[in-house]
Coordinates of C-alpha atoms in Angstrom, one line a residue:
X242 CA -0.2 -0.1 0.0
X243 CA 1.4 3.3 -1.1
X244 CA 1.0 5.4 2.1
X245 CA 1.1 8.9 2.3
X246 CA 2.5 10.5 5.6
X247 CA -0.5 12.1 7.5
X248 CA 0.4 15.9 8.6
X249 CA -1.5 18.4 10.4
X250 CA -2.3 21.9 8.9
X251 CA -0.8 24.8 11.2
X252 CA -3.2 25.9 14.1
X253 CA -3.3 29.5 12.6
X254 CA -5.3 28.0 9.9
X255 CA -9.0 27.5 9.9
X256 CA -9.8 24.0 10.2
X257 CA -11.1 21.5 12.2
X258 CA -7.8 21.5 14.1
X259 CA -8.1 25.1 15.1
X260 CA -10.0 24.2 18.5
X261 CA -8.4 22.5 20.8
X262 CA -9.5 19.0 22.4
X263 CA -12.0 19.1 25.1
X264 CA -9.6 17.1 27.4
X265 CA -7.1 20.4 27.2
X266 CA -10.1 23.4 28.1
X267 CA -12.7 21.7 30.7
X268 CA -10.8 24.3 33.1
X269 CA -11.1 27.2 31.1
X270 CA -14.7 26.3 29.8
X271 CA -15.9 25.7 33.5
X272 CA -14.5 28.9 34.6
X273 CA -16.3 30.9 31.9
X274 CA -19.0 29.2 32.7
X275 CA -19.0 29.7 36.3
X276 CA -18.7 33.4 35.5
X277 CA -15.2 33.8 36.7
X278 CA -13.0 33.7 33.2
X279 CA -14.5 36.3 30.5
X280 CA -15.7 34.5 26.9
X281 CA -14.6 35.5 23.6
X282 CA -17.7 35.5 22.3
X283 CA -21.3 36.5 23.5
X284 CA -24.2 35.5 21.1
X285 CA -27.1 37.1 22.6
X286 CA -30.5 38.3 21.6
X287 CA -31.6 34.8 20.4
X288 CA -33.9 32.1 20.5
X289 CA -32.4 28.6 21.2
X290 CA -32.9 25.7 19.5
X291 CA -32.0 23.1 21.9
X292 CA -31.8 19.5 20.1
X293 CA -31.8 17.9 23.4
X294 CA -35.4 18.7 24.9
X295 CA -36.3 19.4 21.1
X296 CA -37.5 22.8 22.1
X297 CA -37.1 26.3 21.4
X298 CA -36.5 28.4 24.4
X299 CA -36.8 32.3 24.0
X300 CA -34.2 35.1 25.4
X301 CA -31.1 32.8 25.3
X302 CA -27.7 34.1 24.9
X303 CA -24.4 31.4 24.0
X304 CA -21.2 32.2 25.4
X305 CA -18.2 30.9 23.5
X306 CA -14.9 30.2 24.7
X307 CA -11.6 28.8 22.6
X308 CA -13.9 27.6 19.8
X309 CA -16.4 26.1 22.3
X310 CA -19.7 26.7 23.7
X311 CA -19.2 27.4 27.5
X312 CA -22.5 27.8 28.3
X313 CA -26.5 28.9 27.1
X314 CA -27.5 31.1 29.4
X315 CA -31.0 33.6 30.0
X316 CA -30.2 36.7 28.0
X317 CA -28.5 39.2 29.7
X318 CA -26.7 36.7 31.9
X319 CA -23.5 37.8 30.9
X320 CA -23.5 41.2 31.6
X321 CA -24.7 40.6 35.3
X322 CA -21.7 38.2 35.8
X323 CA -18.7 39.6 33.8
X324 CA -18.9 42.9 32.6
X325 CA -18.0 43.2 29.0
X326 CA -16.9 40.0 26.9
X327 CA -14.3 40.0 23.7
X328 CA -17.3 39.9 21.7
X329 CA -20.9 40.6 21.2
X330 CA -23.2 39.5 18.5
X331 CA -27.0 40.4 18.5
X332 CA -29.0 37.3 17.3
X333 CA -31.9 40.2 16.8
X334 CA -34.4 37.4 17.9
X335 CA -33.1 34.6 15.6
X336 CA -33.1 30.9 16.0
X337 CA -29.2 29.8 17.2
X338 CA -29.1 26.4 16.4
X339 CA -26.1 23.9 16.1
X340 CA -24.6 23.2 12.9
X341 CA -25.9 20.6 10.8
X342 CA -24.0 16.9 10.7
X343 CA -24.6 15.5 7.1
X344 CA -24.0 11.7 7.7
X345 CA -23.6 10.6 4.3
X346 CA -22.4 12.4 1.1
X347 CA -19.7 11.6 -1.7
X348 CA -17.7 15.0 -2.1
X349 CA -16.4 14.0 -5.2
X350 CA -20.6 13.9 -6.5
X351 CA -20.0 17.8 -5.8
X352 CA -16.9 17.4 -8.7
X353 CA -14.7 19.6 -6.2
X354 CA -12.3 19.4 -4.2
X355 CA -12.9 19.1 -0.3
X356 CA -11.2 22.6 0.8
X357 CA -13.7 24.1 -2.1
X358 CA -16.6 21.9 -0.8
X359 CA -16.6 23.7 2.6
X360 CA -17.6 27.1 0.9
X361 CA -21.1 25.6 -0.5
X362 CA -21.5 23.5 3.0
X363 CA -21.0 26.4 5.1
X364 CA -23.4 28.5 3.5
X365 CA -25.9 25.9 3.8
X366 CA -25.0 25.4 8.0
X367 CA -23.7 22.5 7.6
X368 CA -20.1 22.6 9.4
X369 CA -19.8 18.6 9.6
X370 CA -19.9 15.7 7.0
X371 CA -19.2 11.9 6.9
X372 CA -18.0 11.5 3.3
X373 CA -17.6 8.3 1.4
X374 CA -15.0 8.6 -1.2
X375 CA -15.3 5.5 -3.0
X376 CA -15.1 7.2 -6.2
X377 CA -11.6 8.3 -6.0
X378 CA -10.5 5.1 -4.6
X379 CA -11.9 3.3 -7.5
X380 CA -9.5 5.7 -9.5
X381 CA -6.1 5.8 -7.5
X382 CA -6.5 3.1 -4.8
X383 CA -5.8 3.7 -1.3
X384 CA -3.5 6.6 -2.3
X385 CA -6.2 8.8 -4.0
X386 CA -8.4 8.3 -0.6
X387 CA -5.3 9.4 1.4
X388 CA -5.0 12.7 -1.1
X389 CA -8.5 13.6 -0.4
X390 CA -7.7 13.2 3.5
X391 CA -5.0 15.5 3.5
X392 CA -7.5 18.1 1.4
X393 CA -10.3 17.5 3.8
X394 CA -7.4 18.6 6.8
X395 CA -7.1 21.5 5.1
X396 CA -10.6 22.2 4.6
X397 CA -12.6 25.0 6.9
X398 CA -14.8 21.9 7.8
X399 CA -14.9 19.1 10.0
X400 CA -14.7 16.2 7.5
X401 CA -15.0 12.8 8.5
X402 CA -14.4 9.5 6.3
X403 CA -16.5 6.1 5.9
X404 CA -13.3 4.0 4.6
X405 CA -14.8 3.3 0.9
X406 CA -15.8 -0.6 1.8
X407 CA -17.0 -1.8 -2.3
X408 CA -14.0 -1.1 -4.4
X409 CA -14.3 -2.2 -7.3
X410 CA -18.1 -2.5 -6.7
X411 CA -18.4 -5.8 -8.4
X412 CA -15.3 -8.1 -9.7
X413 CA -12.4 -8.0 -12.2
X414 CA -14.9 -10.6 -14.4
X415 CA -17.6 -7.5 -15.0
X416 CA -15.5 -4.2 -14.9
X417 CA -11.9 -3.0 -14.6
X418 CA -11.2 -0.7 -11.8
X419 CA -8.2 1.9 -11.2
X420 CA -8.7 0.5 -7.5
X421 CA -8.5 -2.9 -5.3
X422 CA -9.3 -1.7 -1.5
X423 CA -8.5 -5.1 0.0
X424 CA -9.7 -5.9 3.8
X425 CA -5.5 -5.0 4.7
X426 CA -6.0 -1.7 2.8
X427 CA -9.2 -0.7 4.6
X428 CA -7.7 -2.0 8.0
X429 CA -5.0 0.4 7.2
X430 CA -6.8 3.2 6.9
X431 CA -8.5 2.7 10.0
X432 CA -5.2 2.4 11.7
X433 CA -3.5 5.4 10.1
X434 CA -6.3 8.0 9.8
X435 CA -8.2 8.8 13.3
X436 CA -10.7 10.4 10.9
X437 CA -11.6 7.0 9.4
X438 CA -14.7 7.0 11.4
X439 CA -16.7 4.1 9.7
X440 CA -16.9 1.3 6.9
X441 CA -18.7 3.3 3.9
X442 CA -21.4 2.1 2.3
X443 CA -21.5 -1.5 1.5
X444 CA -23.1 -1.4 -2.0
X445 CA -22.3 -5.5 -2.8
X446 CA -25.7 -6.1 -0.7
X447 CA -26.3 -9.7 -2.5
X448 CA -22.7 -11.6 -1.8
X449 CA -22.7 -9.5 2.1
X450 CA -26.3 -11.6 2.8
X451 CA -24.9 -14.6 0.5
X452 CA -21.3 -15.3 2.5
X453 CA -18.9 -13.8 0.5
X454 CA -15.4 -14.2 1.9
X455 CA -14.2 -11.2 0.6
X456 CA -17.0 -8.9 1.8
X457 CA -17.2 -10.5 5.4
X458 CA -13.6 -10.2 5.8
X459 CA -13.7 -6.0 4.9
X460 CA -16.8 -6.1 7.6
X461 CA -14.6 -7.3 10.1
X462 CA -11.6 -5.1 9.5
X463 CA -14.3 -2.1 10.5
X464 CA -16.0 -4.3 13.2
X465 CA -13.0 -5.3 15.1
X466 CA -11.9 -1.9 15.6
X467 CA -15.2 -0.8 17.2
X468 CA -16.0 0.8 13.7
X469 CA -19.5 1.1 12.5
X470 CA -20.5 0.1 9.5
X471 CA -22.5 1.9 6.5
X472 CA -25.1 0.1 4.0
X473 CA -26.6 0.6 1.0
X474 CA -29.2 -2.3 0.1
X475 CA -32.9 -2.8 -1.9
X476 CA -35.0 -5.5 -1.0
X477 CA -37.0 -6.4 1.8
X478 CA -35.7 -10.0 1.7
X479 CA -32.3 -8.8 2.1
X480 CA -33.0 -6.9 5.5
X481 CA -32.3 -9.6 8.2
X482 CA -29.0 -11.0 6.4
X483 CA -27.5 -7.7 6.1
X484 CA -28.3 -6.7 9.5
X485 CA -27.0 -10.0 11.0
X486 CA -23.7 -8.8 9.1
X487 CA -23.4 -6.0 11.3
X488 CA -24.7 -3.0 8.9
X489 CA -26.1 -0.4 11.2
X490 CA -27.4 2.0 8.5
X491 CA -28.6 2.7 4.9
X492 CA -29.4 5.7 3.3
X493 CA -31.2 4.0 0.3
X494 CA -34.5 3.2 2.0
X495 CA -36.7 4.1 -0.8
X496 CA -40.4 3.5 0.5
X497 CA -42.0 3.6 4.1
X498 CA -42.1 -0.8 4.3
X499 CA -38.4 -1.2 3.4
X500 CA -37.7 1.8 6.3
X501 CA -39.7 -0.2 8.9
X502 CA -38.2 -3.2 8.3
X503 CA -35.0 -1.9 8.7
X504 CA -35.5 0.5 11.9
X505 CA -37.4 -2.9 13.5
X506 CA -34.0 -4.6 12.6
X507 CA -31.4 -2.4 14.3
X508 CA -30.7 -0.2 11.5
X509 CA -30.4 3.6 10.8
X510 CA -32.3 5.4 8.3
X511 CA -30.6 8.3 6.4
X512 CA -33.6 10.0 5.0
X513 CA -31.8 11.1 1.6
X514 CA -33.4 14.5 0.2
X515 CA -32.4 15.1 -3.2
X516 CA -33.6 17.7 -5.5
X517 CA -37.0 16.8 -6.7
X518 CA -35.4 16.8 -10.7
X519 CA -33.0 13.8 -9.8
X520 CA -33.5 10.4 -8.8
X521 CA -32.4 10.7 -5.0
X522 CA -35.4 12.2 -4.1
X523 CA -36.3 9.1 -1.4
X524 CA -37.1 11.2 1.9
X525 CA -41.1 11.9 1.4
X526 CA -41.7 7.9 0.9
X527 CA -39.7 6.6 3.0
X528 CA -40.4 9.1 6.1
X529 CA -43.5 7.3 6.3
X530 CA -42.4 4.8 8.7
X531 CA -42.4 8.1 11.1
X532 CA -45.6 9.7 9.8
X533 CA -48.1 6.5 8.8
X534 CA -46.6 3.7 10.7
X535 CA -45.9 5.6 14.1
X536 CA -42.2 4.9 14.6
X537 CA -39.7 6.8 16.4
X538 CA -37.6 9.0 14.8
X539 CA -35.0 8.8 17.2
X540 CA -32.6 6.9 15.1
X541 CA -33.5 8.4 11.9
X542 CA -31.4 10.9 10.6
X543 CA -31.1 13.2 6.9
X544 CA -28.4 13.0 4.5
X545 CA -27.9 14.6 0.7
X546 CA -25.6 11.5 -0.5
X547 CA -25.3 13.2 -3.8
X548 CA -25.0 17.1 -5.2
X549 CA -23.6 18.4 -8.1
X550 CA -22.0 22.1 -7.5
X551 CA -25.0 23.5 -8.4
X552 CA -27.6 22.0 -6.7
X553 CA -25.3 21.8 -3.5
X554 CA -26.1 25.5 -3.3
X555 CA -29.8 25.1 -3.4
X556 CA -30.6 22.1 -2.1
X557 CA -28.1 21.7 0.8
X558 CA -28.6 20.0 4.1
X559 CA -30.7 22.6 5.7
X560 CA -32.9 22.2 2.4
X561 CA -33.3 18.3 3.3
X562 CA -34.2 19.4 6.8
X563 CA -36.9 21.7 5.6
X564 CA -38.1 18.6 3.5
X565 CA -38.4 16.4 6.3
X566 CA -40.3 19.4 8.2
X567 CA -42.4 19.6 5.1
X568 CA -43.1 15.9 5.3
X569 CA -44.1 16.1 8.6
X570 CA -41.6 16.3 11.4
X571 CA -41.9 19.2 13.8
X572 CA -39.5 22.0 13.1
X573 CA -37.2 20.9 16.2
X574 CA -37.6 17.3 15.2
X575 CA -36.5 18.0 11.6
X576 CA -33.3 20.0 13.1
X577 CA -32.3 17.3 15.5
X578 CA -32.4 14.6 12.5
X579 CA -29.9 17.1 10.7
X580 CA -27.2 17.8 13.8
X581 CA -27.7 15.6 16.9
X582 CA -28.8 12.5 15.2
X583 CA -26.0 11.8 12.5
X584 CA -23.4 13.3 15.7
X585 CA -25.1 10.2 17.6
X586 CA -25.2 7.7 15.1
X587 CA -21.2 8.1 14.9
X588 CA -20.5 8.5 18.6
X589 CA -19.5 12.5 18.2
X590 CA -23.1 13.5 20.3
X591 CA -20.3 14.7 22.9
X592 CA -18.2 17.4 20.3
X593 CA -21.0 18.2 18.0
X594 CA -24.6 18.3 16.9
X595 CA -26.0 20.5 20.1
X596 CA -25.4 23.3 22.1
X597 CA -24.7 21.7 25.0
X598 CA -21.7 22.9 27.4
X599 CA -17.8 21.7 25.8
X600 CA -18.9 21.4 22.6
X601 CA -17.6 23.0 19.5
X602 CA -18.9 26.0 18.6
X603 CA -20.1 25.1 15.6
X604 CA -23.2 27.3 15.5
X605 CA -25.9 28.6 12.9
X606 CA -28.5 31.8 13.0
X607 CA -31.6 30.6 11.7
X608 CA -34.9 32.5 10.2
X609 CA -37.9 30.8 11.3
X610 CA -38.4 29.0 7.9
X611 CA -35.0 27.4 9.1
X612 CA -33.1 29.4 6.3
X613 CA -29.2 29.9 7.3
X614 CA -28.1 33.6 7.4
X615 CA -25.3 33.3 10.0
X616 CA -22.9 30.0 10.5
X617 CA -20.0 30.3 13.0
X618 CA -17.4 27.6 12.7
X619 CA -15.1 26.8 15.9
X620 CA -16.6 30.0 16.8
X621 CA -15.5 31.9 14.0
X622 CA -18.0 34.0 12.1
X623 CA -17.9 32.4 8.5
X624 CA -21.2 32.9 7.1
X625 CA -23.1 36.2 7.6
X626 CA -26.2 37.3 6.0
X627 CA -25.5 34.4 3.9
X628 CA -22.4 35.6 2.2
X629 CA -19.2 34.3 3.4
X630 CA -16.8 36.4 5.1
X631 CA -13.4 37.7 4.4
X632 CA -12.4 34.7 7.7
X633 CA -13.5 32.4 5.3
X634 CA -12.5 33.6 1.8
X635 CA -8.9 34.3 3.2
X636 CA -9.0 29.9 4.1
X637 CA -10.6 29.0 0.8
X638 CA -7.7 30.9 -1.2
X639 CA -5.4 28.5 0.5
X640 CA -6.8 25.4 -1.0
X641 CA -4.8 21.9 -0.7
X642 CA -3.0 21.0 -4.1
X643 CA -3.4 17.9 -5.1
X644 CA -0.1 15.9 -6.4
X645 CA 0.9 15.8 -9.9
X646 CA -0.2 11.8 -10.2
X647 CA -3.8 13.2 -9.6
X648 CA -3.8 15.0 -12.9
X649 CA -3.0 12.0 -14.6
X650 CA -5.3 9.5 -14.4
X651 CA -7.2 9.1 -17.9
X652 CA -5.2 6.0 -20.4
X653 CA -6.4 6.2 -23.5
X654 CA -3.7 5.3 -25.9
X655 CA -6.0 6.1 -28.9
X656 CA -9.4 6.7 -30.4
X657 CA -10.9 3.3 -30.3
X658 CA -14.3 2.3 -32.5
X659 CA -17.0 3.4 -30.6
X660 CA -20.3 2.0 -32.6
X661 CA -21.0 -1.9 -32.7
X662 CA -20.7 -3.8 -35.7
X663 CA -23.6 -3.3 -37.9
X664 CA -25.4 -6.1 -38.0
X665 CA -25.6 -8.6 -41.2
X666 CA -28.9 -10.1 -40.4
X667 CA -31.8 -9.8 -38.5
X668 CA -31.5 -10.1 -34.7
X669 CA -32.4 -9.3 -31.0
X670 CA -30.4 -6.9 -29.3
X671 CA -30.1 -6.7 -25.8
X672 CA -30.8 -2.5 -24.9
X673 CA -30.8 -0.6 -22.1
X674 CA -34.1 1.1 -21.2
X675 CA -33.9 4.2 -19.6
X676 CA -36.4 5.9 -17.8
X677 CA -37.5 9.0 -15.3
X678 CA -36.1 9.1 -12.5
X679 CA -32.8 7.1 -13.7
X680 CA -32.0 5.1 -10.9
X681 CA -33.3 1.5 -12.5
X682 CA -32.6 0.9 -16.1
X683 CA -34.6 -1.9 -17.7
X684 CA -33.7 -4.3 -20.0
X685 CA -35.7 -4.7 -23.2
X686 CA -35.0 -6.7 -25.9
X687 CA -35.5 -5.1 -29.5
X688 CA -35.9 -6.8 -32.8
X689 CA -33.9 -4.9 -35.4
X690 CA -34.2 -5.8 -38.9
X691 CA -31.3 -5.9 -41.5
X692 CA -30.6 -2.1 -43.0
X693 CA -28.4 -0.9 -44.9
X694 CA -26.9 1.8 -42.1
X695 CA -27.3 2.3 -38.5
X696 CA -29.5 5.9 -39.3
X697 CA -32.7 3.9 -40.0
X698 CA -32.5 0.9 -36.7
X699 CA -31.6 3.8 -34.3
X700 CA -35.0 6.2 -35.4
X701 CA -37.0 3.5 -35.8
X702 CA -36.5 2.2 -32.2
X703 CA -35.7 5.5 -30.6
X704 CA -32.0 4.3 -30.0
X705 CA -28.7 5.7 -29.3
X706 CA -24.9 4.6 -29.3
X707 CA -23.8 3.9 -25.7
X708 CA -20.1 3.0 -25.0
X709 CA -18.0 2.3 -22.3
X710 CA -14.2 2.7 -22.6
X711 CA -11.6 1.5 -20.0
X712 CA -9.2 4.2 -18.6
X713 CA -7.0 3.2 -16.1
X714 CA -4.4 1.8 -18.6
X715 CA -5.3 -1.9 -17.4
X716 CA -6.5 -3.4 -20.9
X717 CA -4.2 -2.0 -23.4
X718 CA -6.8 -0.6 -25.4
X719 CA -8.8 -3.5 -25.8
X720 CA -11.5 -2.3 -22.6
X721 CA -14.4 -1.1 -24.6
X722 CA -18.1 -2.2 -24.7
X723 CA -20.7 -1.0 -26.9
X724 CA -24.6 -0.7 -26.2
X725 CA -27.9 1.0 -27.2
X726 CA -29.6 3.1 -25.1
X727 CA -33.4 3.0 -25.5
X728 CA -35.7 6.4 -25.0
X729 CA -32.3 8.5 -24.2
X730 CA -34.0 11.1 -26.2
X731 CA -30.7 12.8 -27.5
X732 CA -31.7 14.8 -30.7
X733 CA -28.2 14.6 -32.2
X734 CA -24.7 14.6 -31.3
X735 CA -23.0 13.1 -28.3
X736 CA -22.5 13.3 -24.7
X737 CA -20.1 11.9 -22.1
X738 CA -18.5 11.6 -18.4
X739 CA -15.3 10.3 -17.2
X740 CA -17.8 9.9 -14.1
X741 CA -18.9 6.7 -14.9
X742 CA -19.8 5.0 -11.4
X743 CA -18.1 3.1 -9.9
X744 CA -15.3 2.3 -11.7
X745 CA -15.2 5.6 -13.3
X746 CA -14.3 4.5 -16.9
X747 CA -15.3 6.7 -19.9
X748 CA -19.0 6.7 -20.8
X749 CA -19.8 8.2 -24.5
X750 CA -23.5 8.2 -25.9
X751 CA -24.2 9.7 -29.1
X752 CA -26.5 9.5 -32.4
X753 CA -23.0 9.5 -34.5
X754 CA -19.3 7.9 -33.9
X755 CA -17.9 11.1 -35.5
X756 CA -19.4 13.2 -32.6
X757 CA -18.8 10.4 -29.7
X758 CA -14.7 10.8 -31.3
X759 CA -14.9 14.4 -30.3
X760 CA -16.4 14.0 -26.9
X761 CA -14.1 11.6 -25.9
X762 CA -11.4 13.2 -27.2
X763 CA -12.3 16.4 -25.3
X764 CA -12.0 13.9 -22.0
X765 CA -8.7 12.8 -22.7
X766 CA -7.2 15.8 -23.5
X767 CA -8.8 17.3 -20.3
X768 CA -7.8 14.2 -18.3
X769 CA -11.7 14.2 -17.2
X770 CA -15.0 15.7 -17.5
X771 CA -18.3 15.7 -18.5
X772 CA -19.4 17.2 -22.1
X773 CA -22.1 17.8 -24.8
X774 CA -20.9 18.1 -28.3
X775 CA -22.8 18.7 -31.1
X776 CA -21.7 18.7 -35.1
X777 CA -18.0 18.7 -34.5
X778 CA -18.3 20.9 -31.6
X779 CA -17.9 21.2 -27.9
X780 CA -21.0 23.2 -26.5
X781 CA -20.5 22.7 -22.8
X782 CA -18.5 21.0 -20.7
X783 CA -16.9 20.7 -17.2
X784 CA -13.3 19.8 -17.1
X785 CA -12.4 17.3 -13.9
X786 CA -8.8 17.5 -14.3
X787 CA -8.0 15.5 -10.5
X788 CA -8.7 11.9 -10.8
X789 CA -10.9 12.5 -13.7
X790 CA -13.1 13.3 -11.1
X791 CA -12.6 16.9 -9.8
X792 CA -11.9 20.4 -10.6
X793 CA -9.7 22.7 -9.1
X794 CA -11.8 25.6 -8.8
X795 CA -14.0 27.5 -6.4
X796 CA -17.1 25.9 -6.2
X797 CA -19.1 28.8 -7.8
X798 CA -17.1 28.8 -10.6
X799 CA -17.7 24.9 -11.1
X800 CA -21.4 25.7 -10.4
X801 CA -21.6 28.4 -13.0
X802 CA -20.3 25.8 -15.0
X803 CA -22.4 22.6 -13.9
X804 CA -25.6 25.1 -14.5
X805 CA -24.6 25.8 -17.9
X806 CA -24.2 22.3 -19.1
X807 CA -27.2 21.0 -17.3
X808 CA -29.1 23.8 -19.7
X809 CA -27.2 22.5 -22.6
X810 CA -27.9 18.8 -21.6
X811 CA -31.5 19.3 -21.1
X812 CA -32.0 21.2 -24.7
X813 CA -30.1 18.5 -26.5
X814 CA -32.9 15.9 -25.3
X815 CA -31.6 13.8 -22.9
X816 CA -34.3 12.7 -21.2
X817 CA -32.1 11.7 -18.1
X818 CA -30.0 14.2 -15.9
X819 CA -26.4 13.7 -16.5
X820 CA -26.1 12.4 -13.0
X821 CA -28.3 9.4 -14.0
X822 CA -26.5 9.3 -17.3
X823 CA -23.2 8.7 -15.0
X824 CA -25.5 6.2 -13.1
X825 CA -25.7 3.7 -16.6
X826 CA -22.3 2.0 -15.9
X827 CA -23.2 1.2 -11.9
X828 CA -23.2 -2.5 -12.2
X829 CA -24.7 -3.2 -8.9
X830 CA -28.3 -1.9 -9.3
X831 CA -31.2 -3.5 -11.3
X832 CA -31.9 -4.4 -14.3
X833 CA -29.4 -4.2 -16.9
X834 CA -26.0 -1.8 -16.7
X835 CA -23.0 -1.9 -19.7
X836 CA -19.2 -1.8 -18.0
X837 CA -15.9 -2.0 -19.7
X838 CA -16.4 -5.9 -20.1
X839 CA -20.2 -5.6 -21.5
X840 CA -23.4 -5.6 -20.7
X841 CA -24.3 -7.2 -17.1
X842 CA -27.7 -8.2 -16.0
X843 CA -28.5 -7.2 -11.8
X844 CA -28.9 -9.1 -9.8
X845 CA -27.6 -11.8 -11.5
X846 CA -24.7 -10.8 -12.3
X847 CA -24.0 -12.2 -15.5
X848 CA -23.0 -10.9 -18.9
X849 CA -25.0 -10.6 -22.1
X850 CA -24.1 -10.3 -25.5
X851 CA -25.2 -7.1 -27.3
X852 CA -26.7 -9.3 -30.4
X853 CA -28.5 -12.4 -29.8
X854 CA -29.9 -14.8 -32.9

């Protein structure tokens, strides 16, 4: 294993390490709370949302010292005891609440680095995240994960890792990944990096429930170290065996019945709130285990899972808590599900998730609709009036720089043939039918008559070419698979992405080989990205030079690029969003997928040919 030497940023930098451990501060905090020493900051004139009692108390003030909360007192108490503190901040009757804690996200989905991600998170009131970096793990193995951990240590955000558990997502027989996280490599990550807080989502739930040796060795690497295990599961029939294997949370509860089963099996539920235009908005259905079936919300959290940079700005964790409220939860309950509950799930409720004494001063100021006005991170005001402060702007200007090898991960020796051979006789094709919302892809059989060219066959059957090209340099240019999409809707040209989950090979779809070649070449030249091509020209692109997954720009710039891409993508006629397109190679979700090895049936996990007699 290529191990990096963990290092800490300077204490002067605004990072998770800016606040000293509680063990070194207890006397100081006790003195402040007792009125024997001055506070650094008093936030006064506030209502305080307690995630412990799930009540909003009127006329309170919060005393902060050394980046931690010393006490929450009645308004005016500080002046009676201590006179003037270092600083006062008047909340003007707003609601003070703990910063949000996202229990399951993929930074790579936002296509920015951890340091850049922090800006959007803090604007949304999120001060802690638990990220699963299996995307960069699939490209660069453990070395890529350690790069992201270094990145995270330099970010003005508390970032913990749920160590990727399923890299590759299936097996070398079904796809070619750039990484192979063995049980030994996973154990080493836990042992070397204290922020490795849990095992990430165990996506191969069928092998887990069938007792696969490698899958259970990975589970053991976490369990024997006392780390919790996160899950990813479809199908009520798998719940019992999955829970018995040590999995204790999942974000994939898509309806109230499986959510109910999981809660009764002792599995935490992370209600995934995604923008309604994407495949990820399962919260409204899964929350019915509480609102309709009477389950307690005590082991229920909310999470974001995947957000591109554009959606991250508009649909952050604060938006998800508001969605929970709209779905029937009380205001205080919804905020607790986004802060204290995730902290409790990962055993960190003594540090984050509430406004109790000794906790980090990760604090937000809300209006009555739970919209974030201000964010304090470790007692530093980083967002005010919904805009970043100079303190945060300065911190973001000193972002972590990824090593040069991270900028060289697309290895394609030459442009391969990008469309399948035209059938010489009538045959049946195994095709991938897309449908909204875009998670499940359907296996259709289409009869292809003998024709002189592809144009007639594509038009007659509403088909689009789709090709996956292995990009990790492991197949000598031979890792190319051709398929056909039905109902994709692309009018002309081509679209392409280097974010082909989960092995992150290149995926290109198009109406003609020439435009597909232009799109593929654009990804090679930029070492990754997502693009739209028509008539030989690139009309929209988000370059992703770091591991073919991440931009090295600030989040606002990437959000603008992503917004432009989505507009062009929709205008081109694509019926599923580009993030749904990125899932077409994801060979762990039914019914049919395409990888560099060919067409894969799920859950059978079998390869099938494009053409049959």
